Coordinates of C-alpha atoms in Angstrom, one line a residue:
X288 CA 18.0 -12.3 -30.9
X289 CA 14.4 -12.6 -31.6
X290 CA 12.0 -10.6 -29.7
X291 CA 9.1 -12.0 -27.8
X292 CA 5.6 -10.6 -27.4
X293 CA 4.9 -12.5 -24.2
X294 CA 7.1 -13.5 -21.2
X295 CA 8.9 -16.8 -21.6
X296 CA 7.7 -19.8 -19.8
X297 CA 9.0 -19.9 -16.3
X298 CA 10.3 -23.5 -16.7
X299 CA 12.4 -22.5 -19.7
X300 CA 13.6 -19.4 -17.9
X301 CA 14.5 -21.5 -15.0
X302 CA 16.5 -24.1 -16.8
X303 CA 18.4 -21.8 -19.4
X304 CA 17.8 -17.9 -19.0
X305 CA 18.7 -18.0 -15.4
X306 CA 22.2 -19.3 -16.3
X307 CA 24.9 -17.6 -14.0
X308 CA 27.9 -16.3 -15.6
X309 CA 27.0 -17.7 -19.0
X310 CA 25.0 -16.1 -21.8
X311 CA 21.3 -16.2 -21.2
X312 CA 18.2 -15.4 -23.3
X313 CA 16.0 -14.0 -20.8
X314 CA 14.5 -10.9 -22.5
X315 CA 14.0 -9.2 -25.8
X316 CA 16.8 -6.9 -27.3
X317 CA 17.0 -3.5 -25.8
X318 CA 17.1 -1.7 -29.1
X319 CA 18.1 -1.9 -32.7
X320 CA 21.5 -0.9 -33.6
X321 CA 21.4 2.6 -35.3
X322 CA 23.0 3.1 -38.7
X323 CA 25.9 5.3 -37.3
X324 CA 27.9 4.3 -34.4
X325 CA 26.3 5.6 -31.2
X326 CA 28.1 7.9 -28.9
X327 CA 28.9 7.3 -25.1
X328 CA 25.7 9.1 -23.9
X329 CA 23.7 7.0 -26.1
X330 CA 25.2 3.7 -25.0
X331 CA 24.9 4.8 -21.4
X332 CA 21.3 5.5 -22.0
X333 CA 20.7 2.1 -23.4
X334 CA 22.5 0.5 -20.5
X335 CA 20.3 2.4 -18.2
X336 CA 17.2 1.3 -20.0
X337 CA 18.2 -2.3 -19.8
X338 CA 18.8 -2.1 -16.0
X339 CA 15.5 -0.1 -15.4
X340 CA 13.5 -2.8 -17.2
X341 CA 15.2 -5.9 -16.1
X342 CA 17.3 -5.7 -12.7
X343 CA 15.6 -7.9 -10.2
X344 CA 14.9 -5.0 -7.7
X345 CA 12.6 -2.4 -9.6
X346 CA 13.2 0.3 -7.0
X347 CA 17.1 -0.1 -7.2
X348 CA 16.7 -0.5 -10.8
X349 CA 15.0 2.9 -11.2
X350 CA 17.4 4.6 -9.0
X351 CA 20.5 3.3 -10.7
X352 CA 19.1 4.0 -14.1
X353 CA 18.3 7.6 -13.2
X354 CA 22.0 8.0 -11.9
X355 CA 23.3 6.7 -15.0
X356 CA 21.4 9.1 -17.1
X357 CA 22.4 12.0 -14.9
X358 CA 26.1 11.1 -15.1
X359 CA 25.9 10.8 -18.8
X360 CA 24.0 14.1 -19.1
X361 CA 26.8 15.7 -17.0
X362 CA 29.7 14.5 -19.5
X363 CA 31.1 11.8 -17.2
X364 CA 31.5 9.3 -20.1
X365 CA 32.1 11.8 -23.0
X366 CA 35.9 11.1 -23.1
X367 CA 35.4 7.3 -23.3
X368 CA 35.1 7.3 -27.2
X369 CA 36.9 4.1 -27.5
X370 CA 34.2 1.3 -26.9
X371 CA 36.7 -0.8 -24.8
X372 CA 37.2 2.2 -22.5
X373 CA 33.5 2.9 -22.2
X374 CA 32.8 -0.8 -21.4
X375 CA 35.5 -0.7 -18.7
X376 CA 34.3 2.5 -17.3
X377 CA 30.7 1.3 -17.1
X378 CA 31.7 -2.0 -15.6
X379 CA 33.6 -0.3 -13.0
X380 CA 30.8 2.0 -12.2
X381 CA 28.2 -0.8 -12.0
X382 CA 30.1 -3.6 -10.2
X383 CA 29.7 -2.1 -6.6
X384 CA 25.9 -2.3 -7.3
X385 CA 25.9 -6.0 -8.1
X386 CA 29.0 -8.5 -8.6
X387 CA 27.2 -9.6 -11.8
X388 CA 27.1 -6.4 -13.5
X389 CA 29.4 -6.1 -16.5
X390 CA 29.5 -4.2 -19.9
X391 CA 31.3 -5.7 -22.8
X392 CA 32.2 -4.7 -26.4
X393 CA 32.7 -7.0 -29.4
X394 CA 33.6 -5.9 -32.7
X395 CA 30.3 -5.9 -34.8
X396 CA 32.2 -6.7 -38.0
X397 CA 33.8 -10.0 -36.4
X398 CA 30.5 -10.9 -34.8
X399 CA 28.7 -10.6 -38.2
X400 CA 31.4 -12.6 -40.0
X401 CA 31.2 -15.4 -37.7
X402 CA 29.5 -18.6 -38.9
X403 CA 25.9 -19.2 -37.6
X404 CA 24.7 -22.6 -36.7
X405 CA 21.1 -23.6 -36.3
X406 CA 19.0 -22.2 -33.6
X407 CA 19.6 -18.9 -31.6
X408 CA 23.4 -18.2 -32.0
X409 CA 24.2 -17.3 -28.2
X410 CA 22.9 -20.6 -26.9
X411 CA 24.4 -22.6 -29.7
X412 CA 27.8 -20.9 -29.0
X413 CA 27.5 -21.4 -25.2
X414 CA 26.5 -25.1 -25.6
X415 CA 29.4 -25.9 -28.1
X416 CA 31.8 -24.0 -25.6
X417 CA 30.8 -26.2 -22.8
X418 CA 31.1 -29.3 -24.8
X419 CA 34.6 -28.5 -25.9
X420 CA 35.3 -27.9 -22.0
X421 CA 33.9 -31.3 -21.3
X422 CA 31.1 -29.6 -19.4
X423 CA 33.5 -28.3 -16.7
X424 CA 34.8 -31.8 -15.8
X425 CA 38.5 -31.1 -15.7
X426 CA 39.5 -34.2 -13.7
X427 CA 37.8 -37.1 -11.8
X428 CA 40.3 -39.3 -9.9
X429 CA 40.8 -41.5 -6.8
X430 CA 43.5 -40.1 -4.5
X431 CA 45.5 -42.3 -2.2
X432 CA 43.4 -43.5 0.7
X433 CA 40.3 -43.9 -1.5
X434 CA 39.5 -40.2 -1.5
X435 CA 37.5 -39.1 -4.5
X436 CA 38.4 -36.0 -6.1
X437 CA 36.2 -33.9 -8.7
X438 CA 37.8 -30.8 -10.3
X439 CA 34.8 -28.9 -11.6
X440 CA 35.4 -25.8 -13.7
X441 CA 31.8 -24.9 -14.6
X442 CA 28.3 -26.0 -13.8
X443 CA 26.9 -26.9 -17.2
X444 CA 23.2 -26.4 -18.2
X445 CA 21.1 -29.5 -18.1
X446 CA 18.1 -30.4 -20.3
X447 CA 16.0 -32.9 -18.2
X448 CA 13.6 -33.4 -21.1
X449 CA 16.4 -35.0 -23.2
X450 CA 17.4 -38.5 -21.8
X451 CA 20.5 -38.3 -23.7
X452 CA 21.5 -34.8 -22.7
X453 CA 25.5 -35.0 -22.9
X454 CA 25.9 -32.6 -19.9
X455 CA 23.9 -34.7 -17.7
X456 CA 25.4 -37.9 -18.9
X457 CA 28.9 -36.3 -18.2
X458 CA 28.0 -35.5 -14.6
X459 CA 26.4 -38.9 -14.1
X460 CA 29.7 -40.5 -15.2
X461 CA 31.7 -38.5 -12.8
X462 CA 29.4 -39.2 -10.0
X463 CA 29.5 -43.1 -10.9
X464 CA 33.2 -42.8 -10.6
X465 CA 33.0 -41.4 -7.1
X466 CA 30.5 -43.9 -6.0
X467 CA 32.8 -46.2 -4.1
X468 CA 35.1 -43.7 -2.6
X469 CA 35.2 -43.2 1.3
X470 CA 35.2 -39.5 1.1
X471 CA 34.5 -36.9 -1.7
X472 CA 36.2 -33.6 -2.5
X473 CA 34.6 -31.3 -5.0
X474 CA 37.1 -28.5 -6.3
X475 CA 35.4 -25.2 -7.2
X476 CA 38.4 -23.1 -6.8
X477 CA 38.5 -22.4 -10.5
X478 CA 34.7 -22.4 -11.1
X479 CA 33.1 -19.0 -12.2
X480 CA 29.6 -20.2 -12.4
X481 CA 27.0 -21.8 -14.6
X482 CA 23.6 -23.1 -14.4
X483 CA 21.3 -23.5 -11.4
X484 CA 20.1 -26.7 -13.0
X485 CA 23.7 -28.2 -12.2
X486 CA 23.5 -26.8 -8.7
X487 CA 20.1 -28.6 -7.8
X488 CA 21.1 -31.8 -9.5
X489 CA 24.7 -32.2 -7.8
X490 CA 23.3 -31.0 -4.5
X491 CA 20.6 -33.8 -4.8
X492 CA 23.5 -36.2 -5.3
X493 CA 24.5 -35.9 -1.6
X494 CA 21.3 -34.9 0.2
X495 CA 17.8 -36.5 1.0
X496 CA 15.3 -36.1 -1.9
X497 CA 12.9 -33.3 -1.4
X498 CA 14.9 -31.7 1.5
X499 CA 13.9 -28.0 2.0
X500 CA 17.5 -26.7 1.4
X501 CA 17.3 -25.2 -2.0
X502 CA 17.7 -21.5 -2.7
X503 CA 14.4 -19.7 -3.7
X504 CA 14.8 -17.0 -6.7
X505 CA 12.9 -13.8 -7.0
X506 CA 13.0 -13.1 -10.7
X507 CA 11.8 -10.1 -12.8
X508 CA 10.8 -10.9 -16.4
X509 CA 9.5 -8.2 -18.7
X510 CA 8.2 -6.2 -15.7
X511 CA 6.7 -9.2 -14.0
X512 CA 8.0 -10.6 -10.7
X513 CA 7.9 -14.5 -10.3
X514 CA 9.6 -17.0 -8.1
X515 CA 11.2 -20.4 -8.5
X516 CA 13.5 -22.7 -6.5
X517 CA 16.9 -24.4 -7.2
X518 CA 15.5 -27.9 -6.6
X519 CA 16.2 -30.1 -9.4
X520 CA 13.6 -31.0 -11.9
X521 CA 14.9 -34.5 -11.7
X522 CA 16.6 -35.8 -8.6
X523 CA 19.8 -37.8 -8.7
X524 CA 18.6 -41.4 -8.2
X525 CA 21.1 -42.7 -5.7
X526 CA 22.3 -39.9 -3.2
X527 CA 25.2 -40.6 -0.9
X528 CA 23.9 -39.3 2.4
X529 CA 26.9 -40.2 4.8
X530 CA 30.1 -40.0 2.8
X531 CA 32.3 -37.2 4.2
X532 CA 32.1 -34.4 1.6
X533 CA 34.3 -31.4 1.2
X534 CA 34.0 -28.3 -1.2
X535 CA 36.9 -26.3 -2.0
X536 CA 36.6 -22.5 -2.7
X537 CA 38.9 -19.4 -3.7
X538 CA 38.1 -15.9 -4.6
X539 CA 37.6 -17.0 -8.1
X540 CA 34.6 -19.1 -7.1
X541 CA 31.6 -17.4 -8.4
X542 CA 28.0 -17.3 -9.0
X543 CA 26.4 -20.7 -9.4
X544 CA 29.6 -22.5 -8.0
X545 CA 29.1 -20.2 -4.9
X546 CA 25.5 -21.4 -4.8
X547 CA 26.5 -24.9 -4.7
X548 CA 28.9 -24.4 -1.9
X549 CA 26.6 -22.1 0.1
X550 CA 23.6 -24.7 -0.3
X551 CA 25.7 -27.8 0.9
X552 CA 27.4 -25.7 3.8
X553 CA 23.9 -24.3 5.0
X554 CA 22.4 -27.7 4.9
X555 CA 25.5 -28.9 7.0
X556 CA 26.3 -31.5 4.5
X557 CA 29.6 -30.4 3.3
X558 CA 32.7 -28.8 4.9
X559 CA 33.9 -25.7 2.8
X560 CA 37.6 -25.3 2.7
X561 CA 39.7 -22.4 1.2
X562 CA 39.0 -18.6 0.8
X563 CA 35.9 -16.6 0.8
X564 CA 34.3 -16.8 -2.5
X565 CA 33.6 -13.9 -5.1
X566 CA 30.2 -13.0 -3.6
X567 CA 28.1 -12.9 -6.9
X568 CA 24.7 -14.3 -5.9
X569 CA 22.2 -12.8 -8.4
X570 CA 21.6 -14.6 -11.7
X571 CA 20.7 -12.9 -15.0
X572 CA 21.7 -12.6 -18.5
X573 CA 23.4 -10.4 -21.2
X574 CA 21.3 -7.9 -23.1
X575 CA 22.6 -6.8 -26.5
X576 CA 22.8 -2.9 -27.1
X577 CA 24.0 -0.9 -30.1
X578 CA 27.3 -1.2 -31.9
X579 CA 28.6 -4.5 -30.3
X580 CA 27.9 -3.4 -26.6
X581 CA 26.3 -5.9 -24.1
X582 CA 25.3 -5.5 -20.5
X583 CA 24.9 -8.3 -18.1
X584 CA 22.0 -7.4 -15.8
X585 CA 21.0 -9.7 -12.6
X586 CA 17.4 -10.5 -13.3
X587 CA 16.9 -12.7 -10.1
X588 CA 18.1 -12.9 -6.5
X589 CA 18.2 -15.9 -4.2
X590 CA 17.2 -16.7 -0.7
X591 CA 18.4 -19.6 1.1
X592 CA 15.6 -21.2 3.3
X593 CA 17.9 -22.2 6.2
X594 CA 20.1 -18.8 6.4
X595 CA 17.3 -16.5 5.2
X596 CA 20.0 -14.8 3.0
X597 CA 22.6 -15.1 0.4
X598 CA 26.3 -14.6 -0.4
X599 CA 26.1 -11.5 -2.5
X600 CA 29.0 -9.1 -1.6
X601 CA 30.5 -11.1 1.2
X602 CA 31.0 -14.5 -0.6
X603 CA 30.6 -18.0 0.9
X604 CA 32.7 -18.0 4.1
X605 CA 34.7 -21.1 4.5
X606 CA 34.3 -23.5 7.5
X607 CA 38.2 -23.9 7.4
X608 CA 39.9 -20.9 6.0
X609 CA 43.2 -21.5 4.3
X610 CA 45.0 -20.2 1.3
X611 CA 43.5 -21.5 -1.9
X612 CA 46.8 -23.4 -2.9
X613 CA 46.5 -25.3 0.2
X614 CA 42.8 -26.1 0.3
X615 CA 43.3 -29.5 -1.5
X616 CA 45.8 -30.7 1.0
X617 CA 43.9 -29.5 3.9
X618 CA 40.8 -31.4 2.7
X619 CA 42.7 -34.5 2.1
X620 CA 43.9 -34.5 5.6
X621 CA 40.3 -33.9 7.0
X622 CA 39.0 -36.6 4.7
X623 CA 41.6 -39.2 5.8
X624 CA 41.1 -38.4 9.4
X625 CA 37.4 -39.2 9.0
X626 CA 38.0 -42.2 7.3
X627 CA 40.4 -43.5 9.9
X628 CA 38.1 -42.7 12.6
X629 CA 35.3 -44.5 10.9
X630 CA 37.4 -47.7 9.9
X631 CA 39.3 -49.2 12.8
X632 CA 40.7 -52.4 11.2
X633 CA 41.4 -54.0 7.9
X634 CA 43.3 -53.1 4.7
X635 CA 41.0 -50.1 4.0
X636 CA 41.7 -48.7 7.5
X637 CA 45.6 -49.4 7.2
X638 CA 45.6 -47.8 3.8
X639 CA 43.9 -44.7 4.9
X640 CA 46.1 -44.4 8.0
X641 CA 49.4 -44.8 6.0
X642 CA 48.1 -42.3 3.7
X643 CA 47.4 -39.7 6.4
X644 CA 50.8 -40.4 7.8
X645 CA 52.5 -39.9 4.4
X646 CA 50.7 -36.6 3.9
X647 CA 51.8 -35.4 7.3
X648 CA 55.4 -36.4 6.6
X649 CA 55.5 -34.9 3.1
X650 CA 54.7 -31.5 5.2
X651 CA 57.3 -32.2 7.7
X652 CA 59.6 -35.0 6.8
X653 CA 61.6 -36.8 9.5
X654 CA 65.3 -36.4 9.6
X655 CA 67.5 -38.9 8.3
X656 CA 71.0 -39.7 7.2
X657 CA 70.9 -40.5 3.7
X658 CA 74.4 -42.3 3.5
X659 CA 73.0 -45.0 5.9
X660 CA 70.7 -46.5 3.2
X661 CA 72.5 -46.1 -0.2
X662 CA 73.5 -49.1 -2.1
X663 CA 72.3 -52.3 -3.6
X664 CA 69.6 -54.6 -2.0
X665 CA 69.6 -57.6 -4.3
X666 CA 67.6 -56.3 -7.5
X667 CA 66.8 -52.9 -5.7
X668 CA 69.0 -49.9 -5.3
X669 CA 68.6 -46.8 -3.0
X670 CA 70.2 -43.7 -4.6
X671 CA 70.7 -40.2 -3.3
X672 CA 69.2 -37.2 -5.4
X673 CA 70.3 -34.1 -3.7
X674 CA 69.5 -35.2 -0.3
X675 CA 66.3 -37.1 -1.3
X676 CA 66.3 -40.9 -1.5
X677 CA 65.1 -42.7 -4.6
X678 CA 64.2 -46.2 -5.1
X679 CA 65.4 -47.9 -8.4
X680 CA 64.2 -51.2 -9.5
X681 CA 65.9 -52.3 -12.7
X682 CA 64.7 -50.3 -15.7
X683 CA 61.7 -48.9 -14.0
X684 CA 61.5 -45.1 -13.4
X685 CA 63.0 -44.1 -10.1
X686 CA 60.6 -43.5 -7.2
X687 CA 61.1 -40.8 -4.6
X688 CA 60.8 -41.7 -0.9
X689 CA 59.3 -39.7 1.9
X690 CA 60.8 -40.3 5.3
X691 CA 58.1 -41.2 8.1
X692 CA 60.6 -41.9 10.9
X693 CA 64.0 -43.4 11.4
X694 CA 64.6 -46.3 9.0
X695 CA 60.9 -46.2 7.9
X696 CA 59.9 -44.6 4.5
X697 CA 57.1 -44.8 1.9
X698 CA 56.8 -44.1 -1.7
X699 CA 56.0 -40.4 -2.2
X700 CA 53.6 -41.3 -5.1
X701 CA 52.1 -44.4 -3.4
X702 CA 51.8 -44.2 0.4
X703 CA 50.4 -47.8 0.4
X704 CA 54.0 -49.1 -0.2
X705 CA 56.5 -48.7 2.7
X706 CA 60.1 -49.5 2.9
X707 CA 61.6 -50.6 6.3
X708 CA 65.3 -50.8 6.8
X709 CA 66.7 -53.4 9.0
X710 CA 70.0 -53.0 11.1
X711 CA 72.4 -55.5 12.2
X712 CA 74.2 -55.9 15.4
X713 CA 76.7 -53.5 14.4
X714 CA 74.0 -50.7 13.8
X715 CA 74.5 -50.6 10.0
X716 CA 71.6 -51.2 7.7
X717 CA 71.6 -54.8 6.5
X718 CA 68.3 -55.3 4.7
X719 CA 65.5 -53.7 3.2
X720 CA 61.8 -54.7 3.5
X721 CA 59.0 -53.6 1.4
X722 CA 55.5 -53.7 2.9
X723 CA 52.1 -53.0 1.4
X724 CA 48.8 -52.0 3.1
X725 CA 47.2 -55.3 1.9
X726 CA 49.6 -57.4 3.9
X727 CA 52.2 -58.3 1.4
X728 CA 55.9 -57.9 2.2
X729 CA 59.4 -58.8 0.5
X730 CA 62.7 -58.5 2.0
X731 CA 66.1 -57.8 0.2
X732 CA 69.5 -58.2 1.8
X733 CA 72.1 -55.5 1.4

């Protein structure tokens, strides 16, 4: 990492060096590696120096650095001669001070042998890793009932100076696919963080331009304290201000992902569903030490203009608390309830209502006697699969059914298709009618 004789420009630090939970180039190297491997006391001293010079709170930085030096002098870390053990011990010691603190060790020989590309290696590596992860976009889809779903696993860095920036193009494509949905769910349950640039940009896709809702950061750079806010350098051009919005969180949700959830929640723009998040609010970067060690130090701290605080230590508290595994189902139910309330008539309203009823039935299926329905209905056939009914239509894959009430079922994978069984005067099932939310229907005699 090249050293700099002057502080980096604030705009560049804001866009890249403030990256949360990703490698960031925010300060010069702490020290050149010595010729011989450094012992635990020397490494602890370097960690203390990095914290003393770069932690966002100078008073806390000086106190913590002094404590580390005192502990090292007393021999607390002398037994940790394996670099992996020392990294673990220091991470465990520092984490209660700030949830972003961590010390890592990487084999210097392997790092030296790795191929180098153009530009600073950590930035090139991080950009390539983000590309291979599709910039965090794991899934974009339309769920039954016209509910949009975005599974976002990281918040990529964005280069607003580059109109062809691939990360921004990926986010824009995802938002375009969600533009016609009647509700949107953003899943951050597996998102450990990323860049504040994405936080601001995604927030602007659902809030009024220029709204005073963005976190303001106090940052320490080379001994100087500066401030910036998370408002995007460029705003999303067509924000959706009224679409119901739900954000899913878990204890895995961290850092910049928490910033997105916290900002939208504080602005009363989104309903947060799931578990309290990790509680890692303060951004920063990795500082290289001797012999393959690195320490992540938080160089900034956010303050939300609405709450006057942040989520460090306590996490983003959900509006609707539920186990992470149940968060998506809960959000889907809430979204469909909103859609049904807003749409009283027409195929869209019927589609949403049928989907809502199907989700409720899947959680608590109606009782039925499978034997009543088994058999041939012209080209259709109803089969029993260990107490579950299957619809078979020729060579097509069988489709499982969900019982809504007596004699009324839907396709489990497509609630917009229902099956109603008709009974004759003798009480036995005599026919099967298929119904679709767009009004189409067909009847098949038994």
